[in-house]
mmCIF file of C-alpha atoms and ligand atoms in Angstrom:
data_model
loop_
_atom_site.group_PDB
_atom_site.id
_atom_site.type_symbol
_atom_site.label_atom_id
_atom_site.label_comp_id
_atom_site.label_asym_id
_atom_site.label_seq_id
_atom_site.Cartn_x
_atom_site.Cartn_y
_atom_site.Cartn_z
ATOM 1 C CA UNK A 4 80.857 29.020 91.601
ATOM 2 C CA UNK A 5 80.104 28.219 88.336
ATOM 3 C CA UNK A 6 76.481 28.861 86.679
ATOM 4 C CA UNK A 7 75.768 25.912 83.821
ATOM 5 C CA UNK A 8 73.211 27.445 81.286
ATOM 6 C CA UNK A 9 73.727 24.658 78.560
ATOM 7 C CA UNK A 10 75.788 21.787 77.581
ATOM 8 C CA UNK A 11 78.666 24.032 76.231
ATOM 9 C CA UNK A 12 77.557 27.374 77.770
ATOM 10 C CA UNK A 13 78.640 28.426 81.540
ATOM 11 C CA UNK A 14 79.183 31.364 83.512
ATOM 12 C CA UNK A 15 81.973 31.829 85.895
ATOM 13 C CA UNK A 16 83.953 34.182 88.096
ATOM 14 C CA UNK A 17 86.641 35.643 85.761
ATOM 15 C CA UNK A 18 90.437 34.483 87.102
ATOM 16 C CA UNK A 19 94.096 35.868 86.975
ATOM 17 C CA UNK A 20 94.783 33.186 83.466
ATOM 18 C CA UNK A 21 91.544 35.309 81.684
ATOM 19 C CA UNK A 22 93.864 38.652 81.237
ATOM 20 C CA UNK A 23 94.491 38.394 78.243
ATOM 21 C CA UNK A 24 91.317 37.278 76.612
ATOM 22 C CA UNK A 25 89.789 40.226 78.394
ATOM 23 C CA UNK A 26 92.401 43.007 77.287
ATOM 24 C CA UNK A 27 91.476 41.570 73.749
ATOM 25 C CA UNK A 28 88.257 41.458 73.995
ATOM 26 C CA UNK A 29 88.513 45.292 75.728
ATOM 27 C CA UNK A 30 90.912 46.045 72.992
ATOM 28 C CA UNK A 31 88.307 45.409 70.124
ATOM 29 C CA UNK A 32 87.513 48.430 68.054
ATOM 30 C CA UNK A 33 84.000 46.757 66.857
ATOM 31 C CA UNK A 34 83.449 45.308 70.121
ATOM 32 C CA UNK A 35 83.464 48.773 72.010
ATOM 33 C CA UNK A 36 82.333 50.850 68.794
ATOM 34 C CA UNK A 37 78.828 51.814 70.096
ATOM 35 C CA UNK A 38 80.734 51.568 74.172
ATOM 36 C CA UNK A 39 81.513 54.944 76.131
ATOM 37 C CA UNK A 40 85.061 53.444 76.610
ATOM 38 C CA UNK A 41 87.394 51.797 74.363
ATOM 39 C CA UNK A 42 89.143 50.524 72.225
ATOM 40 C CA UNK A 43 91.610 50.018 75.028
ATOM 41 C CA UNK A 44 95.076 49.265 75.222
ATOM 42 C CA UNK A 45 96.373 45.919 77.074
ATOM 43 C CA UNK A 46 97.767 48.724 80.030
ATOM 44 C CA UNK A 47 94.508 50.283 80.241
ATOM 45 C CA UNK A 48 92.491 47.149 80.684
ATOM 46 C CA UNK A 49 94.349 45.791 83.474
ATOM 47 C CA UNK A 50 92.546 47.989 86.127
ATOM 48 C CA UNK A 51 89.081 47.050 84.911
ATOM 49 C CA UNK A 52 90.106 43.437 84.464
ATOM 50 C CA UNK A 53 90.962 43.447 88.096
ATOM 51 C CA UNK A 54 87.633 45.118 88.837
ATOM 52 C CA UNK A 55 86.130 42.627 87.282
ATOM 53 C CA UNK A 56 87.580 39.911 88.801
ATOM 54 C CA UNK A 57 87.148 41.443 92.024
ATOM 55 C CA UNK A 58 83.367 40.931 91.486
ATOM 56 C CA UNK A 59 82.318 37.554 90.950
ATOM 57 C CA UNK A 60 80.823 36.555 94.406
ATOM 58 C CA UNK A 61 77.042 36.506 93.719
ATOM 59 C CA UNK A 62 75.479 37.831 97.513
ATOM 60 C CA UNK A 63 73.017 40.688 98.500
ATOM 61 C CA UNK A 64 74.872 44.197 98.638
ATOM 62 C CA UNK A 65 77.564 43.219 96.502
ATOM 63 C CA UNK A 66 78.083 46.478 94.196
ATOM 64 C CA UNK A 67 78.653 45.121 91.311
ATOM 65 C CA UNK A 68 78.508 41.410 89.804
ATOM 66 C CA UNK A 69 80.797 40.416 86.766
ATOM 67 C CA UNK A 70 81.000 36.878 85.439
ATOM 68 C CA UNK A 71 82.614 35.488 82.606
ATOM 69 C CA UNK A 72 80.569 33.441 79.404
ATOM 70 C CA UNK A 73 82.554 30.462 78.522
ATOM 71 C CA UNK A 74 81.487 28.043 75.598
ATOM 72 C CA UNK A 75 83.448 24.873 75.454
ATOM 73 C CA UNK A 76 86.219 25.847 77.797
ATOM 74 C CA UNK A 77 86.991 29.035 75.767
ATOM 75 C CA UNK A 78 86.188 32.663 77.449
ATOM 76 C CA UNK A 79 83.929 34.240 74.940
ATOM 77 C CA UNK A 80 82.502 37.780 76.796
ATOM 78 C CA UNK A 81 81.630 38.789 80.056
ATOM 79 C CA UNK A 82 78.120 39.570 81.432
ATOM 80 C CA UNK A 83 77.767 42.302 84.257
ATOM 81 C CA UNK A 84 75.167 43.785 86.872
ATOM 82 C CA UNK A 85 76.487 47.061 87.952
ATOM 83 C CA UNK A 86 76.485 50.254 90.039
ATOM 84 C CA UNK A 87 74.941 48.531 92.818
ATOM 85 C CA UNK A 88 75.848 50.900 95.368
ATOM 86 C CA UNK A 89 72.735 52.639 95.412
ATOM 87 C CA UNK A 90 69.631 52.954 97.791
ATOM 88 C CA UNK A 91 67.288 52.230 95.204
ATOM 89 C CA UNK A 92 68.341 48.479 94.600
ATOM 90 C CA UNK A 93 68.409 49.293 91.024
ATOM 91 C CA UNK A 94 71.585 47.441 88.977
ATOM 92 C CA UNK A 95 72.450 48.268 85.307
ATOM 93 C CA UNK A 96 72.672 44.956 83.207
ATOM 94 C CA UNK A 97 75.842 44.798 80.510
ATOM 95 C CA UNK A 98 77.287 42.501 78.602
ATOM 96 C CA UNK A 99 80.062 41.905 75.429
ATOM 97 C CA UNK A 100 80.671 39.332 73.581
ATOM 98 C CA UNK A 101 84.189 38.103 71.210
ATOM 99 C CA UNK A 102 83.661 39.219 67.696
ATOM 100 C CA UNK A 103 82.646 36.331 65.852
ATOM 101 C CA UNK A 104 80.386 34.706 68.520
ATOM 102 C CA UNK A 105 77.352 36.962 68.260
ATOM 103 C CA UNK A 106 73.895 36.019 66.538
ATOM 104 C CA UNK A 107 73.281 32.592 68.379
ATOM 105 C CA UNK A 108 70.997 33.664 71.167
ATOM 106 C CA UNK A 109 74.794 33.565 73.333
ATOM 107 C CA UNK A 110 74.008 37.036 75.326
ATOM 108 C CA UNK A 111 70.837 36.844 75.918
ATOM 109 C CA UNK A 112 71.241 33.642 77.350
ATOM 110 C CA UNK A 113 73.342 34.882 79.723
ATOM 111 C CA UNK A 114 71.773 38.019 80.518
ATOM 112 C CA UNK A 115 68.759 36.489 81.199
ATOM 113 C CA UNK A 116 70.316 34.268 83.572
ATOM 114 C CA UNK A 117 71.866 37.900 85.468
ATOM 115 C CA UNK A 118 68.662 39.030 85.082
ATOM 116 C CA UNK A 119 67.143 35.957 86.956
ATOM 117 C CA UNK A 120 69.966 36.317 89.501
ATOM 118 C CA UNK A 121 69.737 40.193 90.045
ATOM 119 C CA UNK A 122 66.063 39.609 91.252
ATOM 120 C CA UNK A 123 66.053 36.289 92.872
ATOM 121 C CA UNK A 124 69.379 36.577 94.574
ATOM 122 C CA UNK A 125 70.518 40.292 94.574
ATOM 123 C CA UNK A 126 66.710 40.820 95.296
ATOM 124 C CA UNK A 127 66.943 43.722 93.193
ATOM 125 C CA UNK A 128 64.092 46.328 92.568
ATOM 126 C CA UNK A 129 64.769 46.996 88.756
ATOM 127 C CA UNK A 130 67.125 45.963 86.610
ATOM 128 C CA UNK A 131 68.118 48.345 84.151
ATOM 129 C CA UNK A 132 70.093 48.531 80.762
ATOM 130 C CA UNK A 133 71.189 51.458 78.157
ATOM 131 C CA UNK A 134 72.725 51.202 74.540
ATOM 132 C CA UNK A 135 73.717 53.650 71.706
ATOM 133 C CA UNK A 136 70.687 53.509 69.456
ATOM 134 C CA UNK A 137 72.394 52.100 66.970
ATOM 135 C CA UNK A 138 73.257 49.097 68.732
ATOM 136 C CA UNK A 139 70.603 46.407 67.483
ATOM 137 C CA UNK A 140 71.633 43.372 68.562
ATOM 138 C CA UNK A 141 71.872 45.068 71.890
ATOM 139 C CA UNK A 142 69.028 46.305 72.108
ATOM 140 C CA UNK A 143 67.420 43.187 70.586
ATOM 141 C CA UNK A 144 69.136 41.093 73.741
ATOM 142 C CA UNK A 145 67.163 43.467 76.129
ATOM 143 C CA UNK A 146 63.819 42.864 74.490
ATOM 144 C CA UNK A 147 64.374 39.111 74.067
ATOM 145 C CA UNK A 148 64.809 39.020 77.477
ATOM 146 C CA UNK A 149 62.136 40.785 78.600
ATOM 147 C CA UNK A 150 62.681 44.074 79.556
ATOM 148 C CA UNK A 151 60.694 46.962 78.944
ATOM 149 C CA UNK A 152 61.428 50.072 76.670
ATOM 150 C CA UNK A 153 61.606 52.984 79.071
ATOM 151 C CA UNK A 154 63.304 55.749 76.780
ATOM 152 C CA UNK A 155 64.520 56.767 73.746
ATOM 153 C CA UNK A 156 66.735 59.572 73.893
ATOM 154 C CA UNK A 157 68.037 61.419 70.631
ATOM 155 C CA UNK A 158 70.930 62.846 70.212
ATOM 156 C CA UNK A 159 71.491 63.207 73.856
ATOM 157 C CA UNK A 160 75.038 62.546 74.288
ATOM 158 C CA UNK A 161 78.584 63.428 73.082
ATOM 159 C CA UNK A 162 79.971 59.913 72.558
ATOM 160 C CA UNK A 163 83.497 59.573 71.089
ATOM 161 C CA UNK A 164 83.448 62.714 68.366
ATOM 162 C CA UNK A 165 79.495 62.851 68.038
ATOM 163 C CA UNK A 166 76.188 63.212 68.544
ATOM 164 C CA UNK A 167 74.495 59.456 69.720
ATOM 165 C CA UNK A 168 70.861 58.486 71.250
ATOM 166 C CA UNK A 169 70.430 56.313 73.746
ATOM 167 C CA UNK A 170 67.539 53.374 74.397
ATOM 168 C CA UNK A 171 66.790 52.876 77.830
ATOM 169 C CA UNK A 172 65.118 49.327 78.928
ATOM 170 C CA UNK A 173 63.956 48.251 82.295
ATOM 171 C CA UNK A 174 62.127 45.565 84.614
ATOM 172 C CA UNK A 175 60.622 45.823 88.662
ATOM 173 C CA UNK A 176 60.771 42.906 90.465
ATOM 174 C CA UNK A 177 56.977 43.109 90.931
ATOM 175 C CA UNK A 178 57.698 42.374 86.953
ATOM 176 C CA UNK A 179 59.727 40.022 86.644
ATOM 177 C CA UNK A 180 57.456 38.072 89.668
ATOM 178 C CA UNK A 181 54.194 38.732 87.622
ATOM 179 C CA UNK A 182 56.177 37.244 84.549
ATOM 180 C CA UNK A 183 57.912 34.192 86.061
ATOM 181 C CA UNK A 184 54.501 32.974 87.647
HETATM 182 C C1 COA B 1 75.356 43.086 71.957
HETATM 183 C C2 COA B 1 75.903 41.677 71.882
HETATM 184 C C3 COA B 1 76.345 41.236 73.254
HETATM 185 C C4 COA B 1 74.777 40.755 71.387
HETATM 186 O O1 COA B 1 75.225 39.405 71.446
HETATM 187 P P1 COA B 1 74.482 38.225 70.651
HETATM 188 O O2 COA B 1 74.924 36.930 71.238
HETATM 189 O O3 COA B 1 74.629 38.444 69.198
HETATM 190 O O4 COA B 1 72.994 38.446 71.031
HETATM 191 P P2 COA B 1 71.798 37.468 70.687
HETATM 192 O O5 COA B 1 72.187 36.513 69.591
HETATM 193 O O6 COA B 1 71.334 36.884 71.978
HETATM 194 O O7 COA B 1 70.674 38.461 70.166
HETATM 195 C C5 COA B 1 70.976 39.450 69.192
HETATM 196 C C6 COA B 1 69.726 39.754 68.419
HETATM 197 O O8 COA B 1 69.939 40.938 67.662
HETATM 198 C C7 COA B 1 69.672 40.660 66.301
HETATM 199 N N1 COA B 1 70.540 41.535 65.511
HETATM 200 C C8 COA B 1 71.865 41.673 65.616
HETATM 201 N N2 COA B 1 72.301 42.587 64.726
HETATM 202 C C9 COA B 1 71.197 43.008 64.052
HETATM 203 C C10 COA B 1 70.988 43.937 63.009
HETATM 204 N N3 COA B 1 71.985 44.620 62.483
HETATM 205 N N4 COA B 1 69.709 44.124 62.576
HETATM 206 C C11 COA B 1 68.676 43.441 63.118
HETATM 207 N N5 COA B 1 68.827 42.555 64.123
HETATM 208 C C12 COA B 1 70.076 42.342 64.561
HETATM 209 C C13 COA B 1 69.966 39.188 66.147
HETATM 210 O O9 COA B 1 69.337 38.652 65.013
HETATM 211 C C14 COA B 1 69.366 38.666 67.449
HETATM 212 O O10 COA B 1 67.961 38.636 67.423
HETATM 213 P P3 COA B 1 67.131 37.299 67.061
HETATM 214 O O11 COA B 1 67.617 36.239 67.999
HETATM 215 O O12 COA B 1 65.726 37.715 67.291
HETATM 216 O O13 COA B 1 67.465 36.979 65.641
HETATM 217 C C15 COA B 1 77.099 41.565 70.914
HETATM 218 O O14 COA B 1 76.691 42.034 69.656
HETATM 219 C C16 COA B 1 78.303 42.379 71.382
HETATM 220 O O15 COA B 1 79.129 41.896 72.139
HETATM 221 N N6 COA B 1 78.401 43.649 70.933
HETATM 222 C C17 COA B 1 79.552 44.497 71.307
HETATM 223 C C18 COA B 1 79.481 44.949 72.771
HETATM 224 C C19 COA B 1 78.210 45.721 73.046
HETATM 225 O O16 COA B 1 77.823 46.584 72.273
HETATM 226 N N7 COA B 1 77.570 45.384 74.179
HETATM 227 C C20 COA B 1 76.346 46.013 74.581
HETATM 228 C C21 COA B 1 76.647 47.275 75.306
HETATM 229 S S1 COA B 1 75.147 48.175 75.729
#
């Protein structure tokens, strides 16, 4: 299954050969700087890499959904719909990108293609997402996409030697119907 989003841009079901572009990518100090995990070693992303690629099939109670963004044949980040295992059909949208590839519009092309897929094929009730409030161009991706800000929390969490807020954006399907009409 592969997802085309432009001429360069797809997203795909992440395979055995992506290892070690995801154990870089997890590996990243500026990647996972404003990330509750991370940097991780190449031993400690294998178990998450094979989470991952445990969870590309895109069907209704699936518990989590996690597709790789490729540009030109390359794997460039990953984009995810998680913590599906709940009885509120509520998913939590994330997504990473390779140093270096940020700023062109990349991730929030692809998250609002999960975003479009949580709802129309997940048939999700609300999508949510969460970032350290220091995390613009996250942030930024979550309001370019449409979703709305539920929360700012400050100072509300112990995050990797200090004190960090987090922003808290949402969407209902009734939502996302009202705003795809
Ligand atoms: C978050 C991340 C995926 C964004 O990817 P991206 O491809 O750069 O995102 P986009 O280009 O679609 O949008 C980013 C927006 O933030 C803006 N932005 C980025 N850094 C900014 C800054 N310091 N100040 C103001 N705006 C900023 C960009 O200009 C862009 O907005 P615009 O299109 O209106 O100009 C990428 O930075 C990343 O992988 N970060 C590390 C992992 C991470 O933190 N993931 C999110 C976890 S919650």
């Amino acid at each position: 299954m592969t997802l085309r989003l432009t001429d360069t841009l797809i997203l795909r079901p992440l395979v055995a050969e992506d290892f070690e572009a995801m154990a870089a990518l997890m590996g990243d100090p500026d990647v996972t700087r404003y990330l509750y995990w991370g940097p991780r070693t190449r031993e400690e992303a294998r178990d998450p890499f094979e989470k991952r690629r445990a969870c590309g099939i895109i069907a209704p109670g699936v518990t989590q959904l996690s597709l790789g963004i490729e540009e030109s044949g390359r794997l460039i980040g990953e984009v995810a719909l998680m913590h599906l295992d709940n009885p509120h059909r509520d998913g939590e949208l994330g997504y990473m990108l390779v140093n270096g590839f940020g700023g062109r519009g990349i991730a929030s092309c692809a998250a609002g293609a999960m975003l479009r897929i949580g709802f129309e094929q997940l048939k999700l009730h609300r999508i949510h997402a969460r970032c350290d409030d220091r995390n613009i161009a996250s942030w930024r991706v979550m309001e370019k996409i449409g979703l709305r800000r539920e929360a700012h929390h400050l100072s509300n969490e112990w995050v990797k030697g200090e004190w960090t807020g987090a922003l808290v954006y949402a969407l209902l399907e009734n939502e996302w119907e009202a705003a795809s009409r």
